[in-house]
Structures are given as C-alpha cells and as structure tokens.
Coordinates of C-alpha atoms and ligand atoms in Angstrom, one line a residue:
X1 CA 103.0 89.3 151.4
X2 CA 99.7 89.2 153.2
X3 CA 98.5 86.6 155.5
X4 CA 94.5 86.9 155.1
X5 CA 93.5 85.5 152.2
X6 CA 89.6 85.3 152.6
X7 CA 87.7 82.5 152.3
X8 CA 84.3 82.4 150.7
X9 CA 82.6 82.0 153.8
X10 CA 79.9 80.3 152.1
X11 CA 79.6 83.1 149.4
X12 CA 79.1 82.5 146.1
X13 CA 80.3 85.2 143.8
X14 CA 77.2 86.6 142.1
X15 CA 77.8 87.6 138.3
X16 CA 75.1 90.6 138.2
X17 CA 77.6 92.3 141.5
X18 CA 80.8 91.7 138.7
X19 CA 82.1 89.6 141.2
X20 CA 85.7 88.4 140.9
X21 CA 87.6 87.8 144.6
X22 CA 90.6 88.5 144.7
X23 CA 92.4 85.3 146.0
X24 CA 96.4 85.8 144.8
X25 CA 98.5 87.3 147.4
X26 CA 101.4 88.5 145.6
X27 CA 99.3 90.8 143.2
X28 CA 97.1 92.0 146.4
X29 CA 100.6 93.2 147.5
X30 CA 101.7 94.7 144.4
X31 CA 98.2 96.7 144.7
X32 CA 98.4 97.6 148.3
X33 CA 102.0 98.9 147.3
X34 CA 100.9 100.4 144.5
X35 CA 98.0 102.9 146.5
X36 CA 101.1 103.0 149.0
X37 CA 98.3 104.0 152.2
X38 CA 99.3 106.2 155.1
X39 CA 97.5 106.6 158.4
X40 CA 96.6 110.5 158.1
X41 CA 94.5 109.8 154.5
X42 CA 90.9 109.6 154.1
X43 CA 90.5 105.8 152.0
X44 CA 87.5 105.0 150.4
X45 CA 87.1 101.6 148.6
X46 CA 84.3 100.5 146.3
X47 CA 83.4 96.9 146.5
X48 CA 85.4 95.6 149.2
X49 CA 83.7 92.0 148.8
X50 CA 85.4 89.7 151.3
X51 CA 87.9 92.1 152.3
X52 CA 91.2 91.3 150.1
X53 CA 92.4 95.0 150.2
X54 CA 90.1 95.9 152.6
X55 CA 92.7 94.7 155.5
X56 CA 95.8 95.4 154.2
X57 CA 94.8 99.0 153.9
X58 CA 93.1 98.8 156.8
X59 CA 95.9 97.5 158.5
X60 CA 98.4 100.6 156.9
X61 CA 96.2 103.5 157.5
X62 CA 93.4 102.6 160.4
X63 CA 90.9 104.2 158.5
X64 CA 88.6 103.4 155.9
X65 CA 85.2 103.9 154.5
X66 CA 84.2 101.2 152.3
X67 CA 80.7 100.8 149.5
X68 CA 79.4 97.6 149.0
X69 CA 76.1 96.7 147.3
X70 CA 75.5 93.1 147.8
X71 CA 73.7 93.1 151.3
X72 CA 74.8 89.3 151.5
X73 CA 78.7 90.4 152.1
X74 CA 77.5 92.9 154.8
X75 CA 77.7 90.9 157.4
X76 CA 80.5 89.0 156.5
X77 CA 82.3 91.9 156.2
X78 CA 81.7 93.0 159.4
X79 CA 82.8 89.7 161.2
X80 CA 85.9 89.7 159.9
X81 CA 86.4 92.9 160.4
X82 CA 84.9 93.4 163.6
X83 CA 88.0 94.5 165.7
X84 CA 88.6 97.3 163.6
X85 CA 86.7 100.4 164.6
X86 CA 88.5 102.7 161.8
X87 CA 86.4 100.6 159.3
X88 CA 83.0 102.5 158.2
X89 CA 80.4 100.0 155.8
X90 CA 78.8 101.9 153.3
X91 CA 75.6 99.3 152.5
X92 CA 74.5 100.9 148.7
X93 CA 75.1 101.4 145.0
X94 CA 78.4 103.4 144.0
X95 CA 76.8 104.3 141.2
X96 CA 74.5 106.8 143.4
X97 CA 76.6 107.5 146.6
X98 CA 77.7 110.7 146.9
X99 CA 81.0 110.9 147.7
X100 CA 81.5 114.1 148.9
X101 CA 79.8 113.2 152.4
X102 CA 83.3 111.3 153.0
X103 CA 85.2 114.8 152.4
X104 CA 86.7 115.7 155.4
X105 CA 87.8 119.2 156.2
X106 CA 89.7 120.3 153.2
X107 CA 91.1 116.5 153.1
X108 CA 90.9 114.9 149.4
X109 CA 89.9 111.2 148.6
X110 CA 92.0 108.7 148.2
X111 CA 89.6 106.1 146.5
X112 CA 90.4 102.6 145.4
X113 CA 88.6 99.0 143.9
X114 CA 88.7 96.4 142.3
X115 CA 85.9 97.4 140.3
X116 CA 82.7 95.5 139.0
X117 CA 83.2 95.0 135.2
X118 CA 79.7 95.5 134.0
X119 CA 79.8 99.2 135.4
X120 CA 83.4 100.5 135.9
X121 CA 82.9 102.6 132.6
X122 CA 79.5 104.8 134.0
X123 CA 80.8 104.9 137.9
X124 CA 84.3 105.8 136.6
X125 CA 82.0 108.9 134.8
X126 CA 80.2 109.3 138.1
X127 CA 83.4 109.2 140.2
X128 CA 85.0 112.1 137.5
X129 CA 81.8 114.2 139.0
X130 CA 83.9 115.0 142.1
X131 CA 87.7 115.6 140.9
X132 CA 87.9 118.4 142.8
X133 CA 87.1 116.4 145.7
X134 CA 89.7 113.5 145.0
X135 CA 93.4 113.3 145.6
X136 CA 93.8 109.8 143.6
X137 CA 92.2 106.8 142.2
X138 CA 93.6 103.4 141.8
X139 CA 91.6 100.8 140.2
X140 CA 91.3 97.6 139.0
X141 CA 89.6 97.2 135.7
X142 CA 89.5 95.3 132.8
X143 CA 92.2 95.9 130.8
X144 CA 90.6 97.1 127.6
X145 CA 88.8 99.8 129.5
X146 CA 92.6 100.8 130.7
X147 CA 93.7 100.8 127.5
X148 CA 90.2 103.0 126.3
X149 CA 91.3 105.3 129.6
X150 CA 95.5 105.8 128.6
X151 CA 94.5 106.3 124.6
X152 CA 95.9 108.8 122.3
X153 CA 94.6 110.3 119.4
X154 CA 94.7 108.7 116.3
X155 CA 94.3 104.8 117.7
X156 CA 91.2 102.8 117.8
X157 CA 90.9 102.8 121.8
X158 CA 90.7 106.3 121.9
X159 CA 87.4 108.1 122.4
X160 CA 84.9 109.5 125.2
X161 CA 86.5 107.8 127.7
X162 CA 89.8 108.9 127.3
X163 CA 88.8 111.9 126.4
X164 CA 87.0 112.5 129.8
X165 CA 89.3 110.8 131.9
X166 CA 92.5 113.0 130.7
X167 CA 90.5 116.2 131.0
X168 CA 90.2 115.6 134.7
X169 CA 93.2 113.3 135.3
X170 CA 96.5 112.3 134.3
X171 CA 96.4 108.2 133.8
X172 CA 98.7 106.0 134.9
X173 CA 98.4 102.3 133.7
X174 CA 100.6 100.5 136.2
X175 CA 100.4 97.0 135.7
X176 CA 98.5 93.9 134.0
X177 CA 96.9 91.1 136.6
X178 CA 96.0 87.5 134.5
X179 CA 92.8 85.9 135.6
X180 CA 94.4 83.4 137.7
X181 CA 94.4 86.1 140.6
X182 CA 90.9 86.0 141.1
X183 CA 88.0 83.6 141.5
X184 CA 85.9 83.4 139.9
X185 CA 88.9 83.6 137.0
X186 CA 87.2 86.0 134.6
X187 CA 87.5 85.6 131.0
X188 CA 89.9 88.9 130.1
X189 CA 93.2 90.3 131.2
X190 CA 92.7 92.8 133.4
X191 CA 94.8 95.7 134.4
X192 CA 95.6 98.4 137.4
X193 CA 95.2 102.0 136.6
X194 CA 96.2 105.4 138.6
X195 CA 93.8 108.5 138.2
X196 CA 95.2 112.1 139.6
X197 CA 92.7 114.2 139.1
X198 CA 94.4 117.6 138.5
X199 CA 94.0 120.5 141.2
X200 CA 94.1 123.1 137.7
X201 CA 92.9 121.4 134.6
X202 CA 95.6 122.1 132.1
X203 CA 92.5 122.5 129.3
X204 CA 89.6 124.1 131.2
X205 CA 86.8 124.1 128.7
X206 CA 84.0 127.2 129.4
X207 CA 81.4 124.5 130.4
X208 CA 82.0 121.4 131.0
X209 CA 78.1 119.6 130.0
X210 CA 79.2 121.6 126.1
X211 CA 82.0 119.7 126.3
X212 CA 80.9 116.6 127.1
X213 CA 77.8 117.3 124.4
X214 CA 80.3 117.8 121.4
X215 CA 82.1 114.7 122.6
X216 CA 79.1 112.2 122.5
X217 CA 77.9 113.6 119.3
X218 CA 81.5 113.5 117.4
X219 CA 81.7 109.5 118.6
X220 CA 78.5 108.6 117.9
X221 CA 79.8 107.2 114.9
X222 CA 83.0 107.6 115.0
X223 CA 83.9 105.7 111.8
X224 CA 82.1 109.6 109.9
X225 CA 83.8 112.3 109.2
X226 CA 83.5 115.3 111.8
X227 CA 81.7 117.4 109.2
X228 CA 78.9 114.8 109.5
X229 CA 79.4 113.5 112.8
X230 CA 79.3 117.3 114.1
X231 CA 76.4 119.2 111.8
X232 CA 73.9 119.3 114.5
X233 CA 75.9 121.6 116.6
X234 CA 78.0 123.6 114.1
X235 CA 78.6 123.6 110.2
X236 CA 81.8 122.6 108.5
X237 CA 82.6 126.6 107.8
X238 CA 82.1 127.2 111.6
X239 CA 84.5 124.0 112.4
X240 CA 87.1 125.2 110.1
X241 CA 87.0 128.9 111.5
X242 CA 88.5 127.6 114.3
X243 CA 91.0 125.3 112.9
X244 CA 89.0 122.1 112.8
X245 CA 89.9 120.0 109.9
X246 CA 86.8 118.7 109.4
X247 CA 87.8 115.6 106.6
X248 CA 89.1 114.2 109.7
X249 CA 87.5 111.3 111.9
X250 CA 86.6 112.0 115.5
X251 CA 89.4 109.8 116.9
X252 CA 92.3 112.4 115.5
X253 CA 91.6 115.6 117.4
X254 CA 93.3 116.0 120.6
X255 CA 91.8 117.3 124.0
X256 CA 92.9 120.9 123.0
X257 CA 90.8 120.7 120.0
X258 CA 87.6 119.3 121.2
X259 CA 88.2 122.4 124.2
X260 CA 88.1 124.3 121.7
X261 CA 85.4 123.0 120.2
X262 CA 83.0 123.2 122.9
X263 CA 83.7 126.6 123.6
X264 CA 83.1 128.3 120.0
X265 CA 79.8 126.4 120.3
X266 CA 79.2 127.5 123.8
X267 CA 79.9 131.0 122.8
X268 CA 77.3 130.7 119.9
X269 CA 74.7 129.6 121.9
X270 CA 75.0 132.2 124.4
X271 CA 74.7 135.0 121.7
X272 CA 72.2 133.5 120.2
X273 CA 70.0 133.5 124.0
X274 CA 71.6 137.2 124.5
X275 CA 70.2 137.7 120.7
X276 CA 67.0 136.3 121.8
X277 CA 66.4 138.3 125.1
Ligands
SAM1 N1 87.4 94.0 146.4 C1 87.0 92.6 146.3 C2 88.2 91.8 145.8 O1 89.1 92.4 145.3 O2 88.2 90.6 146.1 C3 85.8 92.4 145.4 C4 85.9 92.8 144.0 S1 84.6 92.3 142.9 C5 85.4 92.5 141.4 C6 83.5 93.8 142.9 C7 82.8 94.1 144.2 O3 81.9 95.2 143.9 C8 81.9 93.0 144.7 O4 82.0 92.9 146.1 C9 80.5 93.5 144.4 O5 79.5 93.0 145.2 C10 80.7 95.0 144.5 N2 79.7 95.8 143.7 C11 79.1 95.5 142.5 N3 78.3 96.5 142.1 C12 78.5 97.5 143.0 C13 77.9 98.8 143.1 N4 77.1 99.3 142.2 N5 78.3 99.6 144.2 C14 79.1 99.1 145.1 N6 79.6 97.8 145.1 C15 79.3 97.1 144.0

C-alpha cells in the first residue's frame, strides 16, 4: 500500500482545474498496479496535482514527465518531489501540449491521469491525435464517460465517443472507484479505463477528418433516422448502395459501417474535384 498520502499543503482544490485529490491508498494501489510501470518506459501523467500517483510511479520507473495547469501546484510539486531528478514538470494546458515532444527514439507513450472531469471528453479527442505515438492510456474518468468509451451499438451510451475511441483503441474498463477516494468527494461514480491504441487499425477508414465528418453529422440528432440525420452528405439511394439501412438510428451501425460510410463519400467527393479540374 503506499506510504505518501499528500497533504493539501494549504491547497484548496479549485473546481474550474476538475480538481478531485486522490486521498485513498488502497485504490491509488490498485491504479499503480493497474498501469503496472517499469523503469525502461517513457511515463507521462496529466494532472499530477499533489502527487498521489506521481510517486508511486515515480518510485517504480525513475522517470516521468508530468502536465499540470494550475501554476499554484507547481511549486508544491516540486518540493515534494525535489529529490527525484527523473521527474520533468510540464507547467501548461493538456489540452494544447503536444505530446509528441515526449517521444523518445522510436519509444511509445505510456500516458496516465486522473483526469479533470469538465474536459476528459475533448483532451481524450486530442490525446487520440497521436495513437501512433502511444503504447497505452490508463485513466481515471467519470464513469459515464467509460461507459460512453466501452459502448456497443444498439445502446444509448453509444456514439462519437465510442466510436472514435475503438477506431484507434481497444478499451478496457477495469474497475469502478466511489467518491469516498477522493477529496473533494465528487458527486458521480467514477471509473478506470485502459486505452491501446492499435499499431494497425483493424478498420482503417480512407481519411480519417471524412470519418469523423459523417460521425458528427449522423449524432447530431441521434434520436433521426440516418436518412435524415445523413442527407447533407449523401442521399438515402447512395446510403443503401452500400448497404446502409437507412430506417435505422445512428446508434445501430457498427464501426465497419460508418468506415464504410466515410469512404463512399470520400470517394464522391474526390470525383467530383477530379470532375471539376
Ligand atoms: N492526479 C491528482 C490526484 O489523483 O490526486 C489530481 C487529479 S485532479 C482530478 C485533476 C488534475 O488535473 C488537477 O491537478 C488539475 O489542476 C489538473 N488539470 C486541470 N485541467 C488541466 C489541463 N487542462 N491540463 C493539465 N492539467 C490540468
């Protein structure tokens, strides 16, 4: 179990940083075990805060680069951590760091947080920027948006999200952490997740922005069928060309089918600029 459990230091959690400390060492543990850190990997956490995960993957792999936005936990961070050279303090917004500066020769990112709530959706998007970069992702998130992440077709949770996650990643919801662990206690459940982003995508779409186009439009209002949901990029005739059943919601079609999908429509819009030239 770990020793450290920090101390507020003075700090008082700020709601606009989504911050909830981790203060329970059993599931800090559970998470350290889960990530499972070795000395030769290249760590990166976001939002270390005071440090709860910070040291005991500091203390299993030496190295670690970490983000933090609220310049107030700067220096706190660096006090307590102040004998630990492998340590690297990233002062910034996750949301526009770009990770790939942390690549090292050929060596993929292993990144990890207990995320902010009011933005884990957008930097989990951001993060799914540089898959090819990134070895694994463990995270601590509400656990709705794991729920939204792990979704299949044909339930209520599924949509953009999962849709974009599992095109990059397989997801593995490990476990469920109550509020009690933290403090502030925040009002939801929350849960750990496991991303892997995969080194060939098993459905490689033709472009990936076409993809992500026809999946916007089709949950925009995802309660529609995808005859209407869809007619800005492609009639109903088009759709069922391809096998589309177009009497269907959004929420039924499977990855495969929203590939496919995007790439009839990419192909139509490149003959129709090769039409136009
Ligand atoms: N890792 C610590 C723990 O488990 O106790 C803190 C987790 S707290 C839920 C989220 C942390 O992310 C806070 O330290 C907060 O200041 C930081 N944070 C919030 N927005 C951020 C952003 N855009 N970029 C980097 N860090 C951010």
């Amino acid at each position: 179990m770990s020793k450290h459990i920090p101390k507020a230091h003075g700090h008082k959690a700020r709601k606009r940083f989504g911050q909830n400390f981790l203060h329970d060492g059993y599931t800090i543990d559970r998470i350290v075990k889960a990530i499972h850190p070795r000395d030769d990997q290249c760590l990166v956490e976001i939002g270390p805060g005071m440090g709860a995960i910070t040291e005991p993957i500091l203390e299993a792999c030496g190295r670690l680069n970490v983000v933090e936005l609220d310049r107030d936990l700067i220096p706190i961070l660096r006090t307590r951590f102040f004998n630990y050279p492998g340590l690297t303090i990233h002062e910034g917004d996750a949301l526009k760091f770009d990770f790939s500066q942390l690549a090292e020769d050929g060596q993929r990112l292993r990144i990890i947080g207990n995320l902010p709530y009011n933005i884990s959706t957008p930097l989990i998007f951001h993060l799914l920027s540089y898959h090819a970069l990134v070895q694994d992702m463990h995270f601590m998130l509400q656990k709705e948006v794991v729920e939204r992440l792990a979704a299949v077709p044909g339930t209520s949770d599924y949509g953009r999200l999962s849709i974009m996650a599992q095109y990059y990643c397989k997801v593995e919801p490990l476990f469920i952490v109550g509020p009690e662990s933290f403090d502030p206690p925040p009002k939801v459940d929350s849960a750990i997740v496991r991303l892997s982003p995969y080194i060939e995508l098993p459905h490689p779409a033709k472009s990936v922005e076409t993809l992500q186009r026809v999946v916007r439009e089709a949950f925009n209002m995802r309660r529609k069928t995808l005859r209407n949901t869809l007619k800005n990029l492609m009639d109903a005739s088009q759709l069922e060309a391809i096998g589309i059943d177009t009497s269907l919601r959004p929420e039924k079609l499977t990855l495969q089918e929203y590939v496919r999908i995007a790439d009839a429509y990419y192909d139509q819009q490149q003959e129709q600029t090769d039409g136009s030239e």
